[in-house]
Short mmCIF file of C-alpha atoms in Angstrom, two decimals:
data_model
loop_
_atom_site.label_atom_id
_atom_site.label_comp_id
_atom_site.label_asym_id
_atom_site.label_seq_id
_atom_site.Cartn_x
_atom_site.Cartn_y
_atom_site.Cartn_z
CA MET X 1 -72.84 19.87 27.41
CA THR X 2 -74.52 17.25 29.58
CA ARG X 3 -72.53 15.76 32.43
CA LEU X 4 -73.29 12.09 33.10
CA VAL X 5 -72.04 9.89 35.92
CA ALA X 6 -72.59 6.13 35.55
CA LEU X 7 -72.54 3.60 38.38
CA ALA X 8 -73.05 -0.16 38.53
CA ASP X 9 -73.13 -3.07 40.94
CA LEU X 10 -73.79 -1.33 44.22
CA HIS X 11 -75.13 -4.63 45.71
CA LEU X 12 -76.41 -2.86 48.81
CA ASN X 13 -77.81 -6.13 50.20
CA HIS X 14 -74.35 -7.72 50.29
CA ARG X 15 -72.52 -7.33 53.59
CA LYS X 16 -69.17 -6.75 51.85
CA SER X 17 -70.66 -4.06 49.67
CA ARG X 18 -72.85 -1.84 51.86
CA GLU X 19 -70.17 0.46 53.27
CA SER X 20 -68.59 1.21 49.89
CA ALA X 21 -72.00 1.63 48.22
CA GLU X 22 -73.14 4.16 50.81
CA ALA X 23 -69.86 6.04 50.52
CA GLN X 24 -70.15 6.22 46.74
CA ALA X 25 -73.72 7.50 46.98
CA ARG X 26 -72.67 10.29 49.32
CA GLN X 27 -69.87 11.28 46.96
CA VAL X 28 -72.11 11.31 43.87
CA VAL X 29 -74.78 13.40 45.57
CA ARG X 30 -72.19 15.85 46.90
CA ARG X 31 -70.46 16.34 43.53
CA GLY X 32 -73.65 16.47 41.49
CA SER X 33 -74.15 16.02 37.75
CA ASP X 34 -76.82 16.48 35.11
CA VAL X 35 -77.59 12.78 34.78
CA LEU X 36 -77.05 9.83 37.10
CA PHE X 37 -77.10 6.47 35.35
CA MET X 38 -77.23 3.24 37.40
CA LEU X 39 -76.47 0.11 35.40
CA GLY X 40 -78.03 -2.59 37.52
CA ASP X 41 -77.42 -4.82 40.54
CA ALA X 42 -78.56 -2.22 43.05
CA ALA X 43 -79.75 -4.99 45.38
CA VAL X 44 -82.19 -7.93 45.05
CA TRP X 45 -85.94 -8.07 44.54
CA ASP X 46 -86.71 -9.51 47.99
CA GLY X 47 -86.85 -7.17 50.97
CA ASP X 48 -86.31 -3.42 51.13
CA THR X 49 -82.68 -3.02 50.09
CA LEU X 50 -83.51 -2.18 46.46
CA ASP X 51 -85.67 0.77 47.52
CA GLU X 52 -83.07 1.69 50.15
CA CYS X 53 -80.31 1.71 47.55
CA LEU X 54 -82.21 3.99 45.19
CA GLY X 55 -83.16 6.16 48.15
CA LEU X 56 -79.49 6.86 48.85
CA PHE X 57 -79.70 9.28 45.89
CA ASP X 58 -82.85 11.14 46.94
CA ASP X 59 -80.90 14.40 47.21
CA PHE X 60 -79.38 14.09 43.72
CA ARG X 61 -80.85 16.98 41.71
CA GLY X 62 -80.34 15.77 38.15
CA ALA X 63 -82.13 13.09 36.15
CA LYS X 64 -81.80 9.56 37.53
CA LEU X 65 -81.83 6.68 35.04
CA PHE X 66 -82.01 3.00 35.97
CA VAL X 67 -81.49 -0.27 34.14
CA PRO X 68 -81.76 -3.55 36.06
CA GLY X 69 -79.12 -6.18 36.67
CA ASN X 70 -79.49 -9.91 37.14
CA HIS X 71 -79.33 -9.57 40.94
CA ASP X 72 -82.25 -7.14 40.90
CA LEU X 73 -84.35 -10.10 39.72
CA TRP X 74 -83.13 -12.48 42.44
CA THR X 75 -85.92 -13.78 44.64
CA SER X 76 -86.55 -16.69 46.97
CA GLU X 77 -90.24 -16.76 46.01
CA PRO X 78 -90.86 -19.26 43.16
CA SER X 79 -93.97 -17.39 41.98
CA ASN X 80 -91.94 -14.26 41.14
CA ASP X 81 -91.37 -14.95 37.45
CA ALA X 82 -88.34 -12.96 36.29
CA LEU X 83 -89.83 -11.84 32.98
CA ASN X 84 -92.83 -10.40 34.81
CA LEU X 85 -90.53 -8.66 37.28
CA LEU X 86 -88.54 -7.19 34.39
CA THR X 87 -91.47 -5.97 32.33
CA ASP X 88 -93.95 -4.93 35.01
CA ALA X 89 -93.26 -5.17 38.73
CA LEU X 90 -89.68 -3.86 38.76
CA PRO X 91 -90.35 -0.84 36.49
CA ARG X 92 -93.24 0.19 38.73
CA ARG X 93 -91.16 -0.24 41.86
CA VAL X 94 -88.26 1.78 40.45
CA ALA X 95 -90.53 4.55 39.16
CA ALA X 96 -92.12 4.86 42.60
CA THR X 97 -88.73 5.90 43.99
CA GLY X 98 -88.41 8.75 41.48
CA TRP X 99 -86.07 7.06 39.00
CA HIS X 100 -86.57 6.85 35.22
CA TRP X 101 -86.86 3.21 34.06
CA LEU X 102 -84.78 3.23 30.88
CA GLN X 103 -85.53 -0.14 29.24
CA GLY X 104 -88.22 0.62 26.66
CA SER X 105 -88.14 4.36 27.44
CA PRO X 106 -85.01 6.15 26.12
CA PHE X 107 -83.93 9.41 27.74
CA ARG X 108 -83.44 12.50 25.56
CA VAL X 109 -81.68 15.82 26.10
CA GLY X 110 -81.70 17.73 22.82
CA ASP X 111 -79.56 15.80 20.33
CA LEU X 112 -78.33 13.39 23.02
CA ALA X 113 -80.11 10.10 23.70
CA ILE X 114 -79.44 7.42 26.30
CA VAL X 115 -80.74 3.88 25.87
CA GLY X 116 -80.15 0.86 28.03
CA ASN X 117 -81.40 -2.38 29.47
CA LEU X 118 -80.48 -5.47 31.41
CA GLY X 119 -78.92 -7.22 28.41
CA TRP X 120 -78.63 -10.75 29.83
CA TYR X 121 -76.51 -13.53 28.27
CA ASP X 122 -76.74 -16.31 25.71
CA LEU X 123 -73.54 -18.32 26.43
CA GLY X 124 -71.87 -16.52 23.52
CA PHE X 125 -68.77 -15.82 25.62
CA SER X 126 -68.35 -19.41 26.87
CA VAL X 127 -64.84 -20.92 26.63
CA ASP X 128 -64.75 -23.97 24.35
CA SER X 129 -61.50 -25.32 25.79
CA LEU X 130 -63.24 -26.07 29.11
CA ASN X 131 -65.01 -28.98 27.39
CA ILE X 132 -68.32 -28.26 29.12
CA PRO X 133 -71.47 -29.30 27.20
CA LYS X 134 -74.26 -26.74 26.87
CA PRO X 135 -76.71 -28.52 29.24
CA PHE X 136 -74.32 -27.89 32.14
CA TYR X 137 -74.18 -24.17 31.35
CA GLU X 138 -77.96 -24.10 31.12
CA ALA X 139 -78.17 -25.74 34.56
CA GLY X 140 -75.58 -23.31 35.93
CA VAL X 141 -73.19 -26.02 37.14
CA SER X 142 -69.86 -27.37 35.94
CA PRO X 143 -69.34 -31.14 35.50
CA GLY X 144 -66.89 -31.10 38.40
CA TYR X 145 -69.54 -29.51 40.62
CA VAL X 146 -72.02 -32.26 39.72
CA LEU X 147 -69.49 -35.01 40.44
CA THR X 148 -68.41 -33.47 43.75
CA ARG X 149 -71.88 -32.65 45.07
CA GLY X 150 -73.73 -35.55 43.45
CA SER X 151 -76.36 -33.08 42.25
CA PRO X 152 -78.32 -32.73 40.06
CA LYS X 153 -78.53 -36.51 40.08
CA GLN X 154 -79.82 -36.71 36.52
CA MET X 155 -76.58 -35.11 35.28
CA ILE X 156 -74.10 -37.39 37.06
CA ASP X 157 -73.66 -39.88 34.21
CA ASP X 158 -73.17 -37.05 31.70
CA ALA X 159 -70.64 -35.43 34.03
CA ARG X 160 -68.63 -38.64 34.18
CA ARG X 161 -68.37 -38.63 30.41
CA CYS X 162 -67.02 -35.08 30.32
CA GLU X 163 -63.38 -34.39 29.53
CA PHE X 164 -60.74 -32.42 31.39
CA PRO X 165 -60.77 -29.67 32.60
CA GLY X 166 -64.56 -29.44 32.83
CA ASN X 167 -64.78 -32.65 34.82
CA LYS X 168 -62.44 -31.19 37.46
CA LEU X 169 -63.83 -27.66 37.51
CA PHE X 170 -66.00 -26.83 40.54
CA ALA X 171 -68.26 -23.85 39.79
CA ARG X 172 -71.89 -22.77 39.99
CA TRP X 173 -73.82 -19.77 38.62
CA ASN X 174 -76.49 -18.68 41.10
CA ASP X 175 -78.91 -17.09 38.63
CA THR X 176 -80.15 -20.63 38.04
CA ARG X 177 -81.18 -20.73 41.71
CA TYR X 178 -82.63 -17.27 42.21
CA VAL X 179 -83.91 -16.05 38.83
CA ARG X 180 -87.29 -17.69 38.28
CA GLY X 181 -88.75 -18.75 34.96
CA ALA X 182 -87.30 -19.14 31.45
CA ARG X 183 -84.02 -17.22 31.29
CA ALA X 184 -83.90 -17.45 27.49
CA ASP X 185 -87.07 -15.34 27.41
CA ILE X 186 -85.25 -12.61 29.32
CA PHE X 187 -82.52 -12.41 26.68
CA ASP X 188 -85.07 -12.28 23.85
CA GLN X 189 -86.99 -9.51 25.61
CA CYS X 190 -83.84 -7.48 26.15
CA MET X 191 -82.74 -7.84 22.53
CA ALA X 192 -86.17 -6.77 21.28
CA ASP X 193 -86.22 -3.77 23.63
CA LEU X 194 -82.71 -2.75 22.58
CA ASP X 195 -83.65 -2.88 18.91
CA ALA X 196 -86.78 -0.82 19.52
CA ASP X 197 -84.99 1.76 21.65
CA LEU X 198 -82.14 2.23 19.16
CA LEU X 199 -84.71 2.71 16.41
CA ALA X 200 -86.61 5.24 18.53
CA VAL X 201 -83.50 7.42 18.87
CA ALA X 202 -82.30 7.08 15.27
CA ASP X 203 -82.61 10.85 14.83
CA ALA X 204 -80.31 11.69 17.75
CA LYS X 205 -76.79 12.88 16.93
CA THR X 206 -75.16 11.17 19.91
CA VAL X 207 -76.33 7.99 21.62
CA VAL X 208 -75.07 6.38 24.80
CA ALA X 209 -76.03 2.68 24.76
CA ALA X 210 -75.73 0.55 27.87
CA THR X 211 -76.51 -2.89 29.19
CA HIS X 212 -75.84 -4.28 32.64
CA THR X 213 -74.21 -7.34 31.12
CA VAL X 214 -71.14 -7.20 28.88
CA PRO X 215 -71.85 -6.53 25.18
CA LEU X 216 -68.30 -6.67 23.76
CA ALA X 217 -65.44 -9.15 24.10
CA GLY X 218 -63.07 -6.23 24.68
CA LEU X 219 -64.92 -5.43 27.92
CA LEU X 220 -64.53 -8.91 29.41
CA PRO X 221 -62.05 -9.53 32.25
CA PRO X 222 -58.81 -11.33 31.39
CA ARG X 223 -58.70 -15.10 31.64
CA ARG X 224 -56.97 -15.95 34.90
CA MET X 225 -58.46 -19.12 36.41
CA LEU X 226 -60.83 -21.93 35.44
CA GLN X 227 -63.71 -20.79 37.66
CA LEU X 228 -63.72 -17.36 36.01
CA ASP X 229 -63.49 -18.98 32.58
CA PHE X 230 -66.70 -20.85 33.43
CA VAL X 231 -68.38 -17.59 34.49
CA ARG X 232 -67.57 -15.89 31.17
CA ALA X 233 -70.55 -17.74 29.66
CA TYR X 234 -72.85 -15.66 31.87
CA LEU X 235 -71.20 -12.27 31.49
CA GLY X 236 -73.12 -11.12 28.42
CA SER X 237 -73.45 -11.59 24.68
CA PRO X 238 -71.62 -10.34 21.59
CA LYS X 239 -75.04 -9.99 19.96
CA LEU X 240 -75.75 -7.03 22.24
CA GLY X 241 -72.63 -5.22 21.14
CA GLY X 242 -73.30 -6.06 17.50
CA ARG X 243 -76.67 -4.31 17.66
CA MET X 244 -75.15 -1.26 19.34
CA LEU X 245 -72.27 -0.96 16.87
CA ALA X 246 -74.68 -1.27 13.94
CA ALA X 247 -76.39 1.98 15.00
CA PRO X 248 -74.49 4.81 13.29
CA ASN X 249 -75.12 7.34 16.06
CA VAL X 250 -73.90 5.26 19.02
CA ARG X 251 -70.74 6.88 20.35
CA HIS X 252 -70.50 5.44 23.85
CA ILE X 253 -71.18 1.94 25.20
CA LEU X 254 -71.34 1.25 28.93
CA CYS X 255 -71.77 -1.90 31.03
CA GLY X 256 -71.06 -3.42 34.41
CA HIS X 257 -71.72 -6.93 35.79
CA SER X 258 -68.22 -8.46 35.57
CA HIS X 259 -66.78 -6.49 38.52
CA PHE X 260 -63.67 -5.83 36.41
CA PRO X 261 -62.94 -2.46 34.74
CA ALA X 262 -62.13 -2.44 31.04
CA GLU X 263 -62.13 -0.03 28.14
CA CYS X 264 -61.79 -0.35 24.38
CA ASP X 265 -62.39 1.74 21.28
CA ILE X 266 -64.07 0.34 18.17
CA GLY X 267 -63.97 2.89 15.38
CA PRO X 268 -65.69 6.05 16.66
CA VAL X 269 -67.21 4.21 19.66
CA ASN X 270 -65.69 4.35 23.13
CA ALA X 271 -66.75 1.38 25.29
CA ILE X 272 -66.28 1.15 29.06
CA ASN X 273 -66.98 -1.52 31.65
CA ILE X 274 -67.43 0.38 34.92
CA GLY X 275 -65.93 -2.49 36.89
CA SER X 276 -67.32 -1.95 40.39
CA GLY X 277 -66.89 -4.93 42.72
CA TYR X 278 -68.31 -5.75 46.11
CA ARG X 279 -65.70 -3.85 48.09
CA LYS X 280 -64.49 -1.19 45.64
CA LYS X 281 -66.95 1.04 43.80
CA LEU X 282 -65.99 2.79 40.59
CA SER X 283 -67.81 5.25 38.34
CA VAL X 284 -67.56 6.68 34.85
CA GLU X 285 -68.06 10.37 34.09
CA LEU X 286 -68.80 11.65 30.58
CA SER X 287 -69.33 15.15 29.22
CA LEU X 288 -71.63 14.80 26.22
CA PRO X 289 -72.88 17.23 23.57
CA SER X 290 -76.61 17.83 23.90
#
């Protein structure tokens, strides 16, 4: 058997998150496992906190697997194109710290395979009843935000024509500020990599498939307030889960990103959202045949 512990959303750069992230790292290193799997949002690209976060696990003696999250691509430098970070600069940076970059390079232990990547989103989980046209989601702002802030100016007239509740909803998604370049290209890249990785492990008896973002509706948080309903559009894509479920050897699906724990079973597949938030860190432990 192979023992795997999966973490997500350590957000070491965030002041509310550092203490709990460091405490979780100490606990994981002390308990040990065969495989440590980090499902993104370790920190941000800028500065040293990404390397610092991965360095918290230097004394972990098993294999260390990493897939990125959207925050790992955040940068204040406009020239740092996110697709280049994802496919080149970030893999090299992660590998330099002694971690295995998983996207495009599945991990094998005998008959067990682990695949994973960022995942991204395609607005497939957006809530129609909010009455928010697609251009607002693409800009990362609700109509109510545009009307309240008066920005972006070119969207004000369209915001005035929007219906309730979108025209009263004040919300913004910050990937549109800090992830540089064409975000649709990121989703396409992740889908292509997922397809290729699942094909590469088609001979494995047991596959763990993971994305940072949410791949199944059953792993989304419950609907509780309008701002969170707006955010659902950016939590993931049902297309990701569809590809995973189509692979006959996938038995476990993991994700993070939403900061809300969830679990569901679909046929023989057990799916878990780790659910770590800024203040409270959670983990998932699996014992897998290998």
